[in-house]
Amino acid sequence: DAGITQSPRHKVTETGTPVTLRCHQTENHRYMYWYRQDPGHGLRLIHYSYGVKDTDKGEVSDGYSVSRSKTEDFLLTLESATSSQTSVYFCAISESSYQGYEQYFGPGTRLTVT
Amino acid sequence: DQQVKQNSPSLSVQEGRISILNCDYTNSMFDYFLWYKKYPAEGPTFLISISSIKDKNEDGRFTVFLNKSAKHLSLHIVPSQPGDSAVYFCAASYGQNFVFGPGTRLSVLP
C-alpha cells in the first residue's frame, strides 16, 4: 500500500468554524490531490498540487483553500465551514507508470458540519 | 454534465458467475482509463487500467475492455467472489486530469 495518511479521520465541527485537514505521504510523489465523495457524485476534485507551492483548482474548489509547503504534506482548509461541506474527503497521490498516471488514495476523513 | 457515467448504481451477481460493470465517457481527450474498488470506511484502491491504444487488459480475474469508437469501457470479473462486493469507480484521465464516475455497488451473493 502507498504510504498515505490523513488526519483527522473523523471530525465534527460547527458552521462558520475553520477546519484544516492534513494529508501526509511517504512516497515522494510529485502530485497530490484532494477529493470529496458524496452519494451520486463519485469523487470530485477540489484542488490539486503539482509540486511544492504549486497548486490549482479543481471542479468544486469554492470554499476551500490548500497549501503545500513540503513535498510530503498537502493541507486542505475550509475557511468557514458550511453544512454543504459535510462529506468524506480523500487525499490522493499519483505517479506515472509506463502507460499513464495512476492515483493512490488515503483512508479518508469524514467531516460533519452541524 | 457528467463526463464519466456509470449508469448502473448497483449490480448483484451469484458467486462464481461473471460480473460486468460498465462505464461511458464523453471527452475524446481521455487517453487512460482506470478502475478502482472501494470498501466502506476505506479509500479507493487501484484495480486495473487500460491505455487508449489498447482494447483489452487482463490481470488475473479482472479484465477491462475499451471500445473507443463507442466511448465505452467495461470491467469483467470472472469468477466473482463474495470479497469482490464493493463500490467500483471508473475513472478517465488525460495527463494529470482525472474524472471519476459516480460508482456501481457490486454485491456478490454466496
mmCIF file of C-alpha atoms in Angstrom:
data_model
loop_
_atom_site.group_PDB
_atom_site.id
_atom_site.type_symbol
_atom_site.label_atom_id
_atom_site.label_comp_id
_atom_site.label_asym_id
_atom_site.label_seq_id
_atom_site.Cartn_x
_atom_site.Cartn_y
_atom_site.Cartn_z
ATOM 1 C CA ASP A 1 0.000 0.000 0.000
ATOM 2 C CA ALA A 2 1.114 3.516 -0.783
ATOM 3 C CA GLY A 3 2.151 5.429 2.323
ATOM 4 C CA ILE A 4 -0.633 7.970 2.639
ATOM 5 C CA THR A 5 -2.170 9.065 5.915
ATOM 6 C CA GLN A 6 -4.920 11.555 6.602
ATOM 7 C CA SER A 7 -5.693 13.363 9.822
ATOM 8 C CA PRO A 8 -8.052 13.608 11.487
ATOM 9 C CA ARG A 9 -10.020 10.565 10.364
ATOM 10 C CA HIS A 10 -13.263 11.941 11.787
ATOM 11 C CA LYS A 11 -14.270 15.459 12.708
ATOM 12 C CA VAL A 12 -17.459 17.177 13.771
ATOM 13 C CA THR A 13 -17.459 20.950 13.638
ATOM 14 C CA GLU A 14 -19.909 23.810 13.765
ATOM 15 C CA THR A 15 -20.964 26.037 10.890
ATOM 16 C CA GLY A 16 -18.666 29.020 10.492
ATOM 17 C CA THR A 17 -15.583 27.494 12.105
ATOM 18 C CA PRO A 18 -12.305 26.970 10.223
ATOM 19 C CA VAL A 19 -11.177 23.396 9.605
ATOM 20 C CA THR A 20 -7.879 22.034 8.301
ATOM 21 C CA LEU A 21 -7.387 18.509 7.025
ATOM 22 C CA ARG A 22 -3.911 17.077 6.577
ATOM 23 C CA CYS A 23 -2.574 14.617 4.065
ATOM 24 C CA HIS A 24 0.875 13.124 4.541
ATOM 25 C CA GLN A 25 2.728 10.871 2.107
ATOM 26 C CA THR A 26 5.958 8.931 2.404
ATOM 27 C CA GLU A 27 6.223 8.061 -1.309
ATOM 28 C CA ASN A 28 7.837 11.287 -2.508
ATOM 29 C CA HIS A 29 5.238 11.561 -5.286
ATOM 30 C CA ARG A 30 5.069 14.906 -7.030
ATOM 31 C CA TYR A 31 1.300 15.141 -7.467
ATOM 32 C CA MET A 32 -1.216 15.333 -4.640
ATOM 33 C CA TYR A 33 -4.983 15.794 -4.760
ATOM 34 C CA TRP A 34 -7.968 16.471 -2.539
ATOM 35 C CA TYR A 35 -11.342 14.949 -3.456
ATOM 36 C CA ARG A 36 -14.714 14.856 -1.794
ATOM 37 C CA GLN A 37 -17.068 11.916 -2.111
ATOM 38 C CA ASP A 38 -20.821 12.398 -1.962
ATOM 39 C CA PRO A 39 -23.621 9.980 -2.836
ATOM 40 C CA GLY A 40 -24.438 10.049 -6.547
ATOM 41 C CA HIS A 41 -21.392 12.141 -7.415
ATOM 42 C CA GLY A 42 -18.478 9.798 -7.066
ATOM 43 C CA LEU A 43 -15.197 11.552 -6.368
ATOM 44 C CA ARG A 44 -14.975 15.236 -7.242
ATOM 45 C CA LEU A 45 -11.686 17.078 -7.379
ATOM 46 C CA ILE A 46 -11.331 20.050 -5.028
ATOM 47 C CA HIS A 47 -7.705 21.112 -5.528
ATOM 48 C CA TYR A 48 -4.502 19.504 -6.627
ATOM 49 C CA SER A 49 -0.793 20.196 -6.368
ATOM 50 C CA TYR A 50 1.931 19.541 -8.906
ATOM 51 C CA GLY A 51 4.810 20.485 -6.632
ATOM 52 C CA VAL A 52 5.792 22.429 -3.534
ATOM 53 C CA LYS A 53 3.889 25.720 -3.509
ATOM 54 C CA ASP A 54 2.276 24.822 -6.866
ATOM 55 C CA THR A 55 -1.459 24.258 -6.652
ATOM 56 C CA ASP A 56 -4.513 24.597 -8.869
ATOM 57 C CA LYS A 57 -8.281 24.475 -8.565
ATOM 58 C CA GLY A 58 -10.449 21.533 -9.343
ATOM 59 C CA GLU A 59 -14.120 21.094 -10.142
ATOM 60 C CA VAL A 60 -15.513 22.056 -6.699
ATOM 61 C CA SER A 61 -12.949 24.465 -5.220
ATOM 62 C CA ASP A 62 -15.279 27.176 -3.881
ATOM 63 C CA GLY A 63 -14.971 27.496 -0.104
ATOM 64 C CA TYR A 64 -11.692 25.551 0.045
ATOM 65 C CA SER A 65 -8.042 26.517 0.017
ATOM 66 C CA VAL A 66 -4.892 24.390 0.008
ATOM 67 C CA SER A 67 -1.240 24.691 0.806
ATOM 68 C CA ARG A 68 1.809 22.580 0.133
ATOM 69 C CA SER A 69 4.984 23.761 1.827
ATOM 70 C CA LYS A 70 6.693 20.359 1.760
ATOM 71 C CA THR A 71 6.595 17.503 -0.731
ATOM 72 C CA GLU A 72 5.052 15.166 1.818
ATOM 73 C CA ASP A 73 2.250 17.367 3.178
ATOM 74 C CA PHE A 74 -0.860 18.753 1.487
ATOM 75 C CA LEU A 75 -3.322 20.709 3.629
ATOM 76 C CA LEU A 76 -6.962 21.391 2.840
ATOM 77 C CA THR A 77 -8.608 24.303 4.676
ATOM 78 C CA LEU A 78 -12.258 25.191 4.964
ATOM 79 C CA GLU A 79 -12.079 28.847 5.984
ATOM 80 C CA SER A 80 -15.655 28.927 7.291
ATOM 81 C CA ALA A 81 -17.305 25.526 7.242
ATOM 82 C CA THR A 82 -20.856 25.150 5.910
ATOM 83 C CA SER A 83 -23.271 22.229 6.127
ATOM 84 C CA SER A 84 -22.841 21.625 2.380
ATOM 85 C CA GLN A 85 -19.217 20.708 3.102
ATOM 86 C CA THR A 86 -20.272 17.707 5.140
ATOM 87 C CA SER A 87 -18.632 14.916 3.190
ATOM 88 C CA VAL A 88 -15.908 12.320 3.099
ATOM 89 C CA TYR A 89 -12.608 13.789 1.968
ATOM 90 C CA PHE A 90 -9.913 11.750 0.269
ATOM 91 C CA CYS A 91 -6.354 12.668 -0.425
ATOM 92 C CA ALA A 92 -4.577 11.029 -3.351
ATOM 93 C CA ILE A 93 -1.072 10.952 -4.772
ATOM 94 C CA SER A 94 -0.009 9.986 -8.220
ATOM 95 C CA GLU A 95 2.987 8.759 -10.085
ATOM 96 C CA SER A 96 3.486 7.948 -13.715
ATOM 97 C CA SER A 97 3.550 4.398 -14.981
ATOM 98 C CA TYR A 98 4.673 3.322 -18.422
ATOM 99 C CA GLN A 99 1.113 3.883 -19.612
ATOM 100 C CA GLY A 100 -0.063 6.916 -17.726
ATOM 101 C CA TYR A 101 -0.634 8.266 -14.265
ATOM 102 C CA GLU A 102 -2.191 6.199 -11.503
ATOM 103 C CA GLN A 103 -3.619 7.596 -8.304
ATOM 104 C CA TYR A 104 -3.386 6.096 -4.844
ATOM 105 C CA PHE A 105 -5.768 7.167 -2.121
ATOM 106 C CA GLY A 106 -5.596 7.757 1.590
ATOM 107 C CA PRO A 107 -8.133 6.277 4.031
ATOM 108 C CA GLY A 108 -10.375 9.339 4.066
ATOM 109 C CA THR A 109 -11.624 11.912 6.570
ATOM 110 C CA ARG A 110 -15.289 12.017 7.457
ATOM 111 C CA LEU A 111 -16.262 15.626 8.166
ATOM 112 C CA THR A 112 -19.613 16.610 9.631
ATOM 113 C CA VAL A 113 -20.580 20.282 9.802
ATOM 114 C CA THR A 114 -23.507 20.909 12.170
ATOM 115 C CA ASP B 1 -22.741 17.430 -17.202
ATOM 116 C CA GLN B 2 -21.009 14.211 -16.202
ATOM 117 C CA GLN B 3 -18.037 13.347 -18.406
ATOM 118 C CA VAL B 4 -17.845 9.834 -16.967
ATOM 119 C CA LYS B 5 -21.029 7.877 -16.403
ATOM 120 C CA GLN B 6 -21.798 4.620 -14.675
ATOM 121 C CA ASN B 7 -25.460 4.119 -15.369
ATOM 122 C CA SER B 8 -25.988 1.168 -13.049
ATOM 123 C CA PRO B 9 -25.934 2.287 -9.413
ATOM 124 C CA SER B 10 -25.971 -1.332 -8.275
ATOM 125 C CA LEU B 11 -25.444 -4.861 -9.529
ATOM 126 C CA SER B 12 -25.999 -8.260 -7.911
ATOM 127 C CA VAL B 13 -24.442 -11.499 -9.158
ATOM 128 C CA GLN B 14 -24.094 -15.020 -7.873
ATOM 129 C CA GLU B 15 -20.749 -16.244 -6.603
ATOM 130 C CA GLY B 16 -18.802 -17.936 -9.401
ATOM 131 C CA ARG B 17 -20.592 -16.059 -12.181
ATOM 132 C CA ILE B 18 -19.283 -13.169 -14.250
ATOM 133 C CA SER B 19 -19.723 -9.560 -13.100
ATOM 134 C CA ILE B 20 -19.780 -6.915 -15.815
ATOM 135 C CA LEU B 21 -19.537 -3.271 -14.808
ATOM 136 C CA ASN B 22 -19.994 -0.616 -17.464
ATOM 137 C CA CYS B 23 -18.714 2.913 -17.924
ATOM 138 C CA ASP B 24 -19.264 5.558 -20.610
ATOM 139 C CA TYR B 25 -17.334 8.748 -21.216
ATOM 140 C CA THR B 26 -17.859 11.801 -23.364
ATOM 141 C CA ASN B 27 -14.499 13.553 -23.632
ATOM 142 C CA SER B 28 -12.346 12.346 -26.547
ATOM 143 C CA MET B 29 -9.239 13.746 -24.854
ATOM 144 C CA PHE B 30 -9.224 10.963 -22.259
ATOM 145 C CA ASP B 31 -6.374 8.583 -23.027
ATOM 146 C CA TYR B 32 -6.080 6.452 -19.915
ATOM 147 C CA PHE B 33 -8.810 4.653 -18.027
ATOM 148 C CA LEU B 34 -8.778 3.137 -14.566
ATOM 149 C CA TRP B 35 -10.988 1.100 -12.279
ATOM 150 C CA TYR B 36 -10.969 1.468 -8.514
ATOM 151 C CA LYS B 37 -12.601 -0.652 -5.847
ATOM 152 C CA LYS B 38 -13.819 0.868 -2.594
ATOM 153 C CA TYR B 39 -14.819 -0.861 0.616
ATOM 154 C CA PRO B 40 -16.785 1.045 3.307
ATOM 155 C CA ALA B 41 -14.669 3.319 5.509
ATOM 156 C CA GLU B 42 -11.612 2.861 3.285
ATOM 157 C CA GLY B 43 -10.060 4.816 0.449
ATOM 158 C CA PRO B 44 -10.451 3.632 -3.152
ATOM 159 C CA THR B 45 -7.827 1.133 -4.236
ATOM 160 C CA PHE B 46 -6.456 0.897 -7.750
ATOM 161 C CA LEU B 47 -7.611 -2.235 -9.536
ATOM 162 C CA ILE B 48 -6.727 -2.205 -13.218
ATOM 163 C CA SER B 49 -6.141 0.260 -16.024
ATOM 164 C CA ILE B 50 -6.030 0.483 -19.804
ATOM 165 C CA SER B 51 -4.424 2.849 -22.242
ATOM 166 C CA SER B 52 -6.407 4.226 -25.166
ATOM 167 C CA ILE B 53 -4.080 2.447 -27.594
ATOM 168 C CA LYS B 54 -5.296 -0.926 -26.333
ATOM 169 C CA ASP B 55 -8.701 -2.577 -26.352
ATOM 170 C CA LYS B 56 -8.146 -5.121 -23.601
ATOM 171 C CA ASN B 57 -6.105 -5.523 -20.469
ATOM 172 C CA GLU B 58 -6.205 -8.533 -18.194
ATOM 173 C CA ASP B 59 -4.993 -9.097 -14.647
ATOM 174 C CA GLY B 60 -5.998 -12.354 -13.059
ATOM 175 C CA ARG B 61 -9.765 -12.453 -12.626
ATOM 176 C CA PHE B 62 -10.129 -8.861 -13.839
ATOM 177 C CA THR B 63 -10.326 -7.784 -17.476
ATOM 178 C CA VAL B 64 -11.016 -4.308 -18.780
ATOM 179 C CA PHE B 65 -12.304 -3.770 -22.306
ATOM 180 C CA LEU B 66 -12.186 -0.454 -24.128
ATOM 181 C CA ASN B 67 -14.303 0.487 -27.146
ATOM 182 C CA LYS B 68 -13.015 3.896 -28.194
ATOM 183 C CA SER B 69 -15.489 4.416 -31.011
ATOM 184 C CA ALA B 70 -18.366 3.930 -28.586
ATOM 185 C CA LYS B 71 -16.556 5.731 -25.744
ATOM 186 C CA HIS B 72 -17.342 2.754 -23.555
ATOM 187 C CA LEU B 73 -15.354 0.574 -21.215
ATOM 188 C CA SER B 74 -16.279 -2.381 -19.101
ATOM 189 C CA LEU B 75 -14.782 -4.361 -16.252
ATOM 190 C CA HIS B 76 -15.283 -8.117 -16.202
ATOM 191 C CA ILE B 77 -14.718 -10.115 -13.034
ATOM 192 C CA VAL B 78 -14.583 -13.871 -13.504
ATOM 193 C CA PRO B 79 -15.321 -15.748 -11.340
ATOM 194 C CA SER B 80 -16.965 -13.351 -8.924
ATOM 195 C CA GLN B 81 -16.254 -13.877 -5.236
ATOM 196 C CA PRO B 82 -18.029 -12.542 -2.131
ATOM 197 C CA GLY B 83 -14.922 -10.472 -1.339
ATOM 198 C CA ASP B 84 -15.494 -8.570 -4.582
ATOM 199 C CA SER B 85 -18.553 -6.932 -3.043
ATOM 200 C CA ALA B 86 -17.686 -3.233 -3.043
ATOM 201 C CA VAL B 87 -18.294 0.016 -4.894
ATOM 202 C CA TYR B 88 -16.446 0.210 -8.197
ATOM 203 C CA PHE B 89 -15.440 3.562 -9.662
ATOM 204 C CA CYS B 90 -14.491 4.083 -13.271
ATOM 205 C CA ALA B 91 -12.042 6.940 -13.925
ATOM 206 C CA ALA B 92 -10.818 8.578 -17.112
ATOM 207 C CA SER B 93 -7.771 10.750 -17.441
ATOM 208 C CA TYR B 94 -5.565 12.773 -19.730
ATOM 209 C CA GLY B 95 -2.277 13.760 -18.185
ATOM 210 C CA GLN B 96 -2.919 14.668 -14.581
ATOM 211 C CA ASN B 97 -6.621 15.336 -15.090
ATOM 212 C CA PHE B 98 -8.758 12.584 -13.568
ATOM 213 C CA VAL B 99 -12.553 12.382 -13.768
ATOM 214 C CA PHE B 100 -14.450 9.753 -11.808
ATOM 215 C CA GLY B 101 -17.826 8.194 -12.410
ATOM 216 C CA PRO B 102 -20.449 8.004 -9.626
ATOM 217 C CA GLY B 103 -19.735 4.340 -8.894
ATOM 218 C CA THR B 104 -21.530 0.985 -9.102
ATOM 219 C CA ARG B 105 -22.187 -1.064 -5.981
ATOM 220 C CA LEU B 106 -21.480 -4.726 -6.689
ATOM 221 C CA SER B 107 -22.946 -7.397 -4.444
ATOM 222 C CA VAL B 108 -21.734 -10.945 -4.925
ATOM 223 C CA LEU B 109 -24.184 -13.364 -3.375
ATOM 224 C CA PRO B 110 -22.936 -16.663 -1.915
#
